[in-house]
Every structure is written in C-alpha cells, then in structure tokens.
Amino acid sequence: MYSAVLCVAAAERRFPDGFKFGIATSSYQIEGGWNASDKGVSIWDHFVHTKPEAIGDRSNGDVACDSYHKWREDIQLLEDLNVDFYRFSISWPRVLPTGFPNYISEDGARYYSDLIDGLLEKGIEPVVTMYHWDLPQPLQDLGGWTNPLISEWFADYARVIYDLYGDRVKIWVTINEATAVCDIGYDDLHAPGLESEGRGSYLCTKHVLLAHAKAYRLYEAEYKLKYQGQVSLTNQMMWLEPETVEDTELTELAIALSIDRYCYPIFSLAGGWPPALERYMAQKSAQEGEPRSRLPPFTQEEIQLVRGSYDYLGLNHYTTHTARPAASGETIGTYLIDGFKELDVKLGTRPEWSSTASGWLKVYPEGFRALLSYIKQQYGDTSIYIMENGFPDAGTDLDDQPRVDYYTSYLEQVLLAMEEDGVNVVGYSAWSLMDSFEWNDGYQVRLGLHHVDFTSPARTRTARRSAKYYAAVARTKDIDAEYQFDKIADE
Ligand code: NOJ
C-alpha cells in the first residue's frame, strides 16, 4: 500500500535527470588553520580578533570545523550525501598571503589542489568560489573594496587560481553575495566593520562588479577555449512583497536596490545601473547637495565590460520580507535585515510565516517561486544555479524535522517554478554541509546537515536527519519518496 503512495509522490515531485544537487561551505566558516603555515591575515581574522564583541558568543573561526586538517573526512560526508557537486571557497590570503601574486603559498595552493583531487576521485564536481568574504587584510589597509584598483588585484588573484586549478574546476563563482560584502560590511556588522552605508557601500558595489567582470573576461580570453569552464557570481536574493498594495511601487524600488543593483549591470541586455534606481539616486543626491550621484556612474567602457559577464546566473535565497515606508521617526536598523535607510523602507514579515533561530529568516517558500519568476521575467532564460538555501536552528537536535520540512517546501517551489513558470534552474545547493561559524552569530546558530561538536578537539561530525533526507533527494532527484518511507518506517 505504501509503495503505491510512494510512486505517486515520486511521479509528482521529481527533478529532471540532469538536474544537479550539491552542498556548500565557505573557507572562513569551516577551515580554521587561520595562521597555519604562511597564511596571511584576512579581514575576518582581524575583525574577530580586534572586535570580539561583534560576535554573539565572542567566538571566531580560528579553528572552526578544522577542515584545514579534516578535509578527507569531509569528502567522506559528501560521498555519503550522494551530491553531484561540492561548492567551497578559496581563502585568498591562504593562497596569496599578502593579497598580491608575487608570492604564492605552496602549502595554501597544495591544500586546495588536494581537496579538488580528492573530490574528483569520488566523482564529486568541485564548484569553487573565489571570494567568500575573507579579503587579505593588507588589501583592506589600502582601502579594500572602495579602492578602484581592487578590480585589478582581484583579476590578478583570479589568474593565479585559474592557473592552479583551471584544469580541474569547471564551475567558478567569482564573488559570493556582494550585498553582504558591500552593504552589510559597510553597515558595521560584517568585516571590515566600517560605517559607510550609502557611500562606501556603493563604491564597493561598483568595484565588486568590475572585479567580477575582469575575472570573467580574463577566463573568457585566456582559459575558456582550453578548459571549457563556466564563470559567474552568486548574489543574495531575499524576496520582497509589498506590505499592502499601496506599497507596491516602493517595493519595486527596494527590489531594484537590493537585487537588481547587483544583477542588472551583468544580466540585463542594456547593462549599467537599474534605470529607476539610477534616477532615484541622482535626484536624491542632488537634493542632498552632493556634486554627483552617490551611486558612482559607469563609463560606457565599463558598462560593456560588465554587461554579459556570465555563463550562468547564481543566486542564494533563504527568505522573504515585506516592505513598507518607515513611519516618521521610526529607526531603520541593519541593511537587508531591518530595512533600507536609503529608501526609508522598513522590512517586516507576516504572522503566518514561521520563525527560525535567525531573526531575519522566516519560512515562506512561496516567495522562492515568486523570486525565480521575477528573475526569468527580468533576465531571461539563462541557466540558474541556486548556490545556497538553508534553515537555521539552535543545533541541539539531530532529529531536525523542521529543517527537512523547510527543504521539502522550498524545493517544491523550485520545481513549480521550473514546471509551471518555465524557469531554467539547472542546479541546487543546500547550505550547509555542516554547522560552521555563522558570522555575527558565531556558533549559536546552526545550518548544517551535519552537527559539529565544537567542544571536542576532534570537531566530531554527526549526520542529522536532514543529511539522510538530502542524501535521498540527491540520489533519487525526488523531493519526498525516501523521506516518506523514512517517516512511515519511524511510526
Ligand atoms: C549566506 C552566506 O553566503 C553564508 O556564508 C551564510 O552562512 C548563510 N548565508 C547563512 O546565513
């Protein structure tokens, strides 16, 4: 009887055969070995050591999951998950301790080379992020992402990485979540912990886009023919709904600020800044007595450089917020979490969206489908990789049923977007392989399919229920067949 039920479910909620399932991590969050061998200091090393109070539990990533030493064990976990790919990031200062390419760390370079070889031996494809927020501190001392020269420095770093690993890595992600790098990093929450929202943040946005584009063009000109890989970036895309219908226009502007600012220059046919945002910023800056827009213009040459610099579209999605105008005198806190000071927009949620261990993350799966449809309508039918999606909890329970439910419901929306709305999603990566250093939340918030015991020197990893669920999904491409079986078997 149960098998009949299973067959129906399998036929109804199954991803196509070629669809790829993966899982993701990032260097600072899992590696540890912060000063191993000749590794240089990153802005996150510097931030947590000089401003420990910025982290909820005053922890840091000095040891984290100790993946610098335990990567072989991690490959075993990946194998057990049946994933097609593993998305990890390279720590720029581990490979280039000063940030510049005149000195390459042999140990750093070997670490990632061994990891890549180990994955390929198991038939797991490496998907490599070049920058997941751990900028070499010496570059920060020169202005970091607000210095226009950084796009050259990034391209120099990319060249080293392509030379080292381009023969084996076919999917590259230049930069992870530019909005976190620029908007949260310049709103005093993330490293470098500077307060320059609306000025430093926009310089950063422009230079991140140029850095990405230069790394893309370099690959296109010198490596693509030989290696046949794909290069793009992945952006954080929180979906926004108007709180009431009257808030629709404002919400569209908020989407232009938070999503399109990072996408339109690359993925639109016209290139350059999203027109509505550019107009708004020009007017507002003039009213404020600024000599020019705070959103720095692109030259025609820069527009051409950035426009079309992609082989796929990468996105990270976790949640949806509502948007409305801030009431008079109402304060707007951190960018993306509480609102957008630039637009006087306050973000909120609806009471029926359930809560998680992270204040900013409410469960509203339908928002995922709405976002994917928007991306298709705005940017066409390019292949989409969902590079991150996941559920935070306090991490105490190995039986993490709410996480399983989150994945089931969000994956269902991806499938609906593909089947009903014709969105071209080709791959999906869960976040994350294991509990790790969750930035300002330290280790108090966990997103791992594997529990990590941060009190034991061995950093023991233990599969949660969600790991078993995801292993079944990755193997069968079916959202719930095995899971239903599991549930029935438990009852
Ligand atoms: C996105 C980031 O890329 C990742 O580093 C972080 O852990 C997750 N969001 C969850 O907050």
XYZ file of C-alpha atoms and ligand atoms in Angstrom:
502
model
C 0.000 0.000 0.000
C 2.744 2.418 0.955
C 4.682 1.722 -2.197
C 1.686 2.810 -4.295
C 1.596 6.101 -2.393
C 5.333 6.451 -2.919
C 5.077 6.003 -6.673
C 2.501 8.781 -6.987
C 4.590 11.123 -4.884
C 7.691 10.236 -6.889
C 5.973 10.936 -10.193
C 4.687 14.256 -8.943
C 7.709 15.825 -7.302
C 10.823 14.763 -9.125
C 13.576 16.893 -10.614
C 14.731 16.072 -14.157
C 17.535 13.552 -14.556
C 20.260 16.042 -15.495
C 19.472 18.329 -12.554
C 22.445 18.640 -10.174
C 22.279 18.606 -6.402
C 25.151 19.943 -4.333
C 26.095 21.304 -0.956
C 28.071 24.366 0.065
C 30.513 25.752 2.647
C 32.993 28.623 2.783
C 36.629 28.868 3.793
C 36.456 31.154 6.826
C 33.397 29.371 8.187
C 34.882 25.862 8.184
C 38.631 25.727 7.649
C 40.236 27.023 10.819
C 44.025 26.941 10.445
C 43.796 30.707 10.490
C 47.566 31.100 10.832
C 48.679 27.689 9.554
C 51.926 27.689 7.622
C 52.381 31.043 5.874
C 48.716 32.001 5.554
C 48.088 35.740 5.612
C 45.569 37.527 7.822
C 42.095 38.109 6.394
C 39.661 40.874 7.295
C 37.601 38.318 9.225
C 40.654 37.182 11.233
C 41.347 40.820 12.001
C 37.714 41.678 12.767
C 37.065 38.843 15.233
C 40.400 39.372 16.981
C 40.059 43.126 17.354
C 36.293 43.346 17.895
C 35.225 40.108 19.603
C 32.064 41.773 20.918
C 30.735 41.904 17.350
C 30.163 38.151 17.516
C 27.197 36.964 19.587
C 29.134 34.308 21.530
C 32.514 36.061 21.183
C 33.767 33.104 19.175
C 35.796 33.142 15.994
C 36.847 30.979 13.071
C 40.405 30.286 14.315
C 39.659 26.554 14.420
C 36.025 26.414 13.224
C 35.360 22.881 11.878
C 39.109 22.342 11.408
C 38.503 21.391 7.803
C 42.028 22.542 7.055
C 43.028 19.240 8.644
C 39.855 17.185 8.326
C 39.042 17.622 4.629
C 39.377 13.905 3.887
C 36.657 13.192 6.427
C 34.543 15.930 4.819
C 34.871 14.248 1.439
C 33.504 11.097 3.030
C 30.486 13.053 4.297
C 29.966 14.400 0.790
C 30.135 10.942 -0.672
C 27.516 9.738 1.798
C 25.277 12.642 0.748
C 25.315 11.457 -2.902
C 25.817 15.031 -4.082
C 26.842 15.837 -7.640
C 28.905 18.838 -6.579
C 30.581 20.473 -3.612
C 30.690 24.250 -3.502
C 33.563 25.507 -1.343
C 35.567 28.712 -1.339
C 39.247 29.502 -1.586
C 40.731 31.738 1.059
C 42.565 34.468 -0.858
C 45.152 35.068 1.931
C 45.804 31.318 2.269
C 46.998 31.203 -1.336
C 48.354 34.754 -1.580
C 49.404 35.724 1.967
C 49.908 39.405 1.131
C 46.984 39.549 -1.288
C 49.345 40.097 -4.225
C 50.503 37.428 -6.660
C 54.262 37.866 -6.357
C 54.274 35.321 -3.530
C 52.157 32.154 -3.684
C 51.949 29.946 -0.614
C 52.942 26.409 -1.548
C 51.022 24.924 1.376
C 47.940 27.002 0.674
C 47.978 26.104 -3.015
C 48.502 22.417 -2.194
C 45.599 22.343 0.264
C 43.006 23.227 -2.381
C 44.705 21.109 -5.012
C 44.476 18.034 -2.786
C 40.869 18.822 -1.934
C 39.948 19.141 -5.614
C 41.737 15.886 -6.479
C 40.047 14.128 -3.571
C 36.622 15.264 -4.767
C 37.228 14.269 -8.362
C 38.403 10.820 -7.274
C 34.965 10.334 -5.724
C 33.140 11.703 -8.763
C 32.114 14.908 -6.962
C 32.393 18.056 -9.027
C 34.205 20.991 -7.381
C 32.303 24.281 -7.677
C 34.724 26.913 -6.495
C 34.003 30.342 -5.055
C 36.985 32.661 -5.290
C 35.778 35.151 -2.720
C 33.542 34.394 0.234
C 34.362 37.488 2.277
C 37.889 36.789 3.556
C 39.808 39.628 1.938
C 43.549 39.788 2.715
C 43.944 42.421 5.445
C 46.821 44.199 3.607
C 44.371 44.994 0.807
C 41.855 46.324 3.326
C 44.599 48.565 4.677
C 44.746 50.055 1.173
C 41.007 50.720 1.133
C 39.714 47.261 0.290
C 36.649 47.224 -1.960
C 36.439 51.026 -2.039
C 39.809 51.319 -3.821
C 39.244 51.240 -7.613
C 42.462 49.250 -8.047
C 40.889 46.272 -6.327
C 39.334 45.085 -9.575
C 42.879 44.618 -10.920
C 44.038 42.920 -7.722
C 41.106 40.550 -7.907
C 41.817 39.705 -11.546
C 45.475 39.044 -10.624
C 44.304 36.672 -7.901
C 41.871 35.026 -10.329
C 44.707 34.383 -12.767
C 46.689 32.545 -10.066
C 43.638 30.464 -9.206
C 42.810 29.631 -12.834
C 46.441 28.625 -13.408
C 46.467 26.408 -10.347
C 43.079 24.715 -10.679
C 41.517 25.608 -14.038
C 42.400 22.201 -15.480
C 40.097 20.549 -12.909
C 37.451 23.127 -11.935
C 34.695 23.767 -14.453
C 32.280 25.919 -12.477
C 33.596 29.136 -10.957
C 31.824 31.602 -8.691
C 33.836 34.814 -8.563
C 32.145 36.548 -5.628
C 29.646 35.361 -3.049
C 26.865 37.742 -2.036
C 28.203 41.139 -2.969
C 25.415 42.680 -0.893
C 26.901 41.159 2.248
C 30.369 42.331 1.226
C 29.268 45.881 0.470
C 26.040 46.674 2.286
C 26.428 44.644 5.450
C 30.221 45.064 5.569
C 29.796 48.857 5.329
C 26.913 48.949 7.823
C 29.218 47.984 10.672
C 28.004 44.403 11.005
C 30.412 42.286 8.964
C 34.132 42.761 8.446
C 35.668 45.227 7.721
C 33.195 46.724 10.224
C 33.061 50.165 8.637
C 30.106 52.512 8.797
C 29.652 53.997 5.347
C 26.282 52.885 4.105
C 25.169 54.813 1.042
C 28.666 55.903 0.094
C 31.373 53.299 0.820
C 28.794 50.607 0.125
C 28.152 51.941 -3.406
C 31.844 52.340 -4.220
C 32.175 48.745 -3.115
C 29.251 47.664 -5.315
C 30.791 49.214 -8.392
C 34.234 47.748 -7.735
C 32.873 44.285 -6.942
C 31.047 44.303 -10.274
C 34.184 45.410 -12.117
C 36.316 42.841 -10.281
C 33.886 40.093 -11.192
C 33.786 41.252 -14.817
C 37.580 41.406 -15.128
C 37.928 37.899 -13.729
C 35.227 36.756 -16.164
C 36.866 38.433 -19.195
C 40.248 37.014 -18.230
C 38.839 33.493 -18.239
C 36.990 34.149 -21.483
C 40.132 35.419 -23.227
C 42.770 33.047 -21.910
C 41.273 29.896 -20.391
C 37.837 29.156 -21.790
C 38.962 27.574 -25.025
C 41.345 25.280 -23.191
C 39.248 24.382 -20.156
C 35.622 24.877 -21.232
C 34.514 26.067 -17.811
C 31.783 28.453 -16.721
C 32.183 31.634 -14.690
C 29.606 33.782 -12.921
C 28.873 35.072 -9.435
C 26.184 34.379 -6.863
C 24.008 37.085 -5.361
C 21.890 37.074 -2.224
C 18.267 37.490 -3.225
C 15.798 37.970 -0.463
C 12.346 38.291 -1.993
C 10.266 41.349 -1.096
C 6.494 41.695 -1.040
C 4.651 44.977 -0.531
C 3.121 45.041 2.935
C -0.064 46.464 1.406
C -0.917 47.192 -2.225
C -0.108 50.858 -1.678
C 3.490 49.851 -1.044
C 3.954 48.245 -4.461
C 5.968 50.991 -6.161
C 8.247 51.440 -3.192
C 8.794 47.698 -3.022
C 9.818 47.680 -6.677
C 12.441 50.302 -5.897
C 13.601 48.262 -2.912
C 13.994 45.256 -5.233
C 15.992 47.448 -7.624
C 18.264 48.453 -4.740
C 18.722 45.049 -3.155
C 18.548 42.607 -6.100
C 18.919 44.485 -9.397
C 21.793 46.719 -8.278
C 23.918 43.566 -8.401
C 22.190 41.859 -11.350
C 21.135 44.459 -13.887
C 24.677 45.566 -14.808
C 25.586 41.944 -15.614
C 22.445 40.134 -16.748
C 20.287 42.782 -18.467
C 20.540 43.487 -22.183
C 21.180 47.185 -21.613
C 23.749 46.938 -18.792
C 24.569 49.741 -16.342
C 22.616 50.511 -13.189
C 18.890 49.685 -12.992
C 17.337 52.824 -14.568
C 14.782 53.511 -11.811
C 17.446 53.272 -9.128
C 19.894 55.412 -11.082
C 17.246 58.146 -11.478
C 16.278 57.969 -7.817
C 19.894 58.196 -6.668
C 20.708 61.105 -8.988
C 17.720 63.098 -7.749
C 18.238 62.308 -4.106
C 21.948 63.064 -4.227
C 21.231 66.430 -5.896
C 18.652 67.255 -3.222
C 21.242 66.439 -0.579
C 23.653 68.924 -2.147
C 26.016 66.253 -3.461
C 28.049 67.294 -6.516
C 27.326 63.924 -8.162
C 25.271 60.800 -7.522
C 26.396 58.731 -4.566
C 25.841 55.730 -6.828
C 29.035 56.105 -8.870
C 28.418 56.126 -12.616
C 29.887 53.572 -15.000
C 31.751 54.700 -18.109
C 30.488 53.304 -21.423
C 33.528 51.055 -21.487
C 32.748 49.724 -18.009
C 29.137 49.085 -18.970
C 30.311 46.926 -21.889
C 32.869 45.133 -19.733
C 30.324 44.116 -17.095
C 27.306 43.509 -19.335
C 27.065 39.841 -20.293
C 29.914 38.737 -17.997
C 28.238 35.454 -17.077
C 27.832 31.853 -18.177
C 25.002 31.148 -15.712
C 23.089 33.090 -13.052
C 23.878 32.181 -9.432
C 21.593 33.019 -6.551
C 21.363 32.428 -2.832
C 17.899 32.511 -1.336
C 16.668 31.997 2.208
C 13.652 34.161 2.985
C 11.103 36.841 2.100
C 10.314 40.126 3.795
C 7.511 42.622 3.465
C 8.303 46.258 2.664
C 6.557 49.497 3.627
C 7.518 53.143 4.143
C 9.062 53.803 7.559
C 6.813 55.783 9.869
C 8.056 59.234 10.822
C 10.766 58.942 13.460
C 10.968 55.162 13.101
C 14.551 53.921 13.140
C 15.822 51.603 10.450
C 18.486 49.153 11.556
C 20.852 46.925 9.637
C 20.681 46.805 5.863
C 18.674 43.885 4.461
C 17.677 42.720 7.929
C 15.659 45.662 9.201
C 15.222 47.921 6.196
C 16.806 50.234 3.669
C 17.780 53.632 5.052
C 18.373 54.879 1.515
C 14.708 54.475 0.651
C 13.198 54.973 4.101
C 11.878 51.444 3.831
C 11.122 49.250 6.792
C 11.097 45.480 6.331
C 8.750 43.126 8.155
C 7.184 39.692 7.999
C 3.697 38.215 8.112
C 2.446 36.441 11.236
C 1.792 33.199 9.363
C 5.450 32.831 8.289
C 7.115 30.633 10.874
C 10.247 31.698 12.716
C 13.706 30.156 12.843
C 16.759 30.609 15.058
C 17.774 33.587 12.893
C 15.633 36.684 13.385
C 15.997 37.598 9.701
C 14.875 34.259 8.362
C 11.162 33.416 8.278
C 9.813 30.437 6.390
C 7.794 31.441 3.330
C 8.520 29.001 0.498
C 6.151 30.672 -1.996
C 8.490 33.659 -2.007
C 11.120 31.454 -3.665
C 8.900 30.750 -6.667
C 7.960 34.433 -6.931
C 11.642 35.364 -6.914
C 12.562 32.813 -9.579
C 9.729 34.036 -11.804
C 10.893 37.612 -11.355
C 14.439 36.643 -12.363
C 13.165 34.946 -15.500
C 10.969 37.880 -16.410
C 13.758 40.365 -15.771
C 16.788 38.489 -17.082
C 15.512 35.799 -19.442
C 16.221 32.123 -19.722
C 19.843 31.758 -18.747
C 20.699 28.657 -16.663
C 20.209 29.306 -12.973
C 22.203 27.688 -10.189
C 20.733 28.050 -6.737
C 24.003 28.231 -4.848
C 22.574 28.398 -1.321
C 19.341 27.706 0.521
C 19.059 26.502 4.091
C 17.492 26.582 7.526
C 18.988 27.804 10.822
C 18.254 26.305 14.219
C 19.911 26.150 17.628
C 21.621 22.954 16.604
C 20.819 20.783 19.574
C 18.632 18.251 17.817
C 19.868 15.554 15.454
C 16.248 14.930 14.542
C 15.874 18.260 12.745
C 12.465 17.730 11.225
C 11.780 21.487 10.750
C 14.886 21.659 8.538
C 13.654 18.706 6.487
C 10.274 20.419 6.130
C 11.976 23.634 5.046
C 13.928 21.843 2.328
C 10.878 19.922 1.137
C 8.728 23.017 0.864
C 11.409 25.218 -0.732
C 12.399 22.514 -3.225
C 8.755 22.099 -4.146
C 8.612 25.792 -5.051
C 11.744 25.425 -7.190
C 10.102 22.554 -9.002
C 6.896 24.563 -9.516
C 8.928 27.477 -10.870
C 10.565 25.090 -13.330
C 7.484 23.164 -14.358
C 4.762 25.797 -14.221
C 6.666 29.011 -14.909
C 9.374 27.613 -17.200
C 12.291 28.913 -15.103
C 15.560 27.333 -16.217
C 17.027 26.100 -12.909
C 19.793 23.553 -13.540
C 21.261 23.005 -10.089
C 20.598 23.436 -6.388
C 22.999 23.603 -3.496
C 21.918 23.290 0.122
C 23.624 25.351 2.811
C 25.412 23.791 4.546
C 27.417 20.571 4.730
C 27.916 21.064 8.449
C 27.479 23.554 11.275
C 30.045 26.297 10.977
C 30.995 29.801 12.078
C 27.804 31.711 11.317
C 29.404 35.162 11.174
C 27.960 37.530 13.817
C 26.003 34.646 15.356
C 29.159 32.625 15.948
C 28.230 29.019 16.711
C 24.865 29.823 18.304
C 23.040 29.412 15.015
C 23.498 26.202 13.037
C 22.669 25.431 9.435
C 24.449 22.105 8.990
C 23.081 18.866 7.664
C 25.789 17.534 9.977
C 26.084 18.520 13.600
C 29.589 19.562 14.635
C 30.739 19.244 18.228
C 32.715 22.445 18.688
C 33.663 21.460 22.241
C 35.665 18.452 21.121
C 39.140 18.865 19.642
C 38.109 16.269 17.039
C 35.234 18.531 15.895
C 33.171 15.376 15.524
C 30.638 15.497 12.706
C 27.311 13.646 13.068
C 24.659 13.303 10.386
C 21.320 14.880 11.213
C 18.029 13.590 9.898
C 18.257 16.290 7.227
C 21.502 14.721 5.942
C 19.680 11.440 5.390
C 16.823 13.267 3.732
C 19.104 15.232 1.434
C 21.115 12.113 0.540
C 17.850 10.556 -0.632
C 16.878 13.640 -2.625
C 20.314 13.846 -4.268
C 20.203 10.160 -5.191
C 16.627 9.966 -6.482
C 16.004 13.634 -7.524
C 12.688 13.056 -5.793
C 11.657 15.532 -3.129
C 9.909 13.101 -0.862
C 9.948 9.432 -1.812
C 12.587 8.229 0.588
C 11.591 10.746 3.209
C 8.029 9.443 3.254
C 9.426 5.989 3.586
C 11.583 7.117 6.479
C 8.620 8.738 8.190
C 6.452 5.649 7.773
C 9.244 3.406 8.994
C 9.605 5.537 12.139
C 5.943 5.423 13.021
C 24.809 33.317 3.060
C 26.292 33.243 3.193
O 26.873 33.095 1.928
C 26.761 32.157 4.142
O 28.097 32.389 4.415
C 25.908 32.147 5.391
O 26.360 31.199 6.318
C 24.471 31.888 5.009
N 24.030 32.987 4.193
C 23.520 31.728 6.189
O 23.426 32.913 6.881
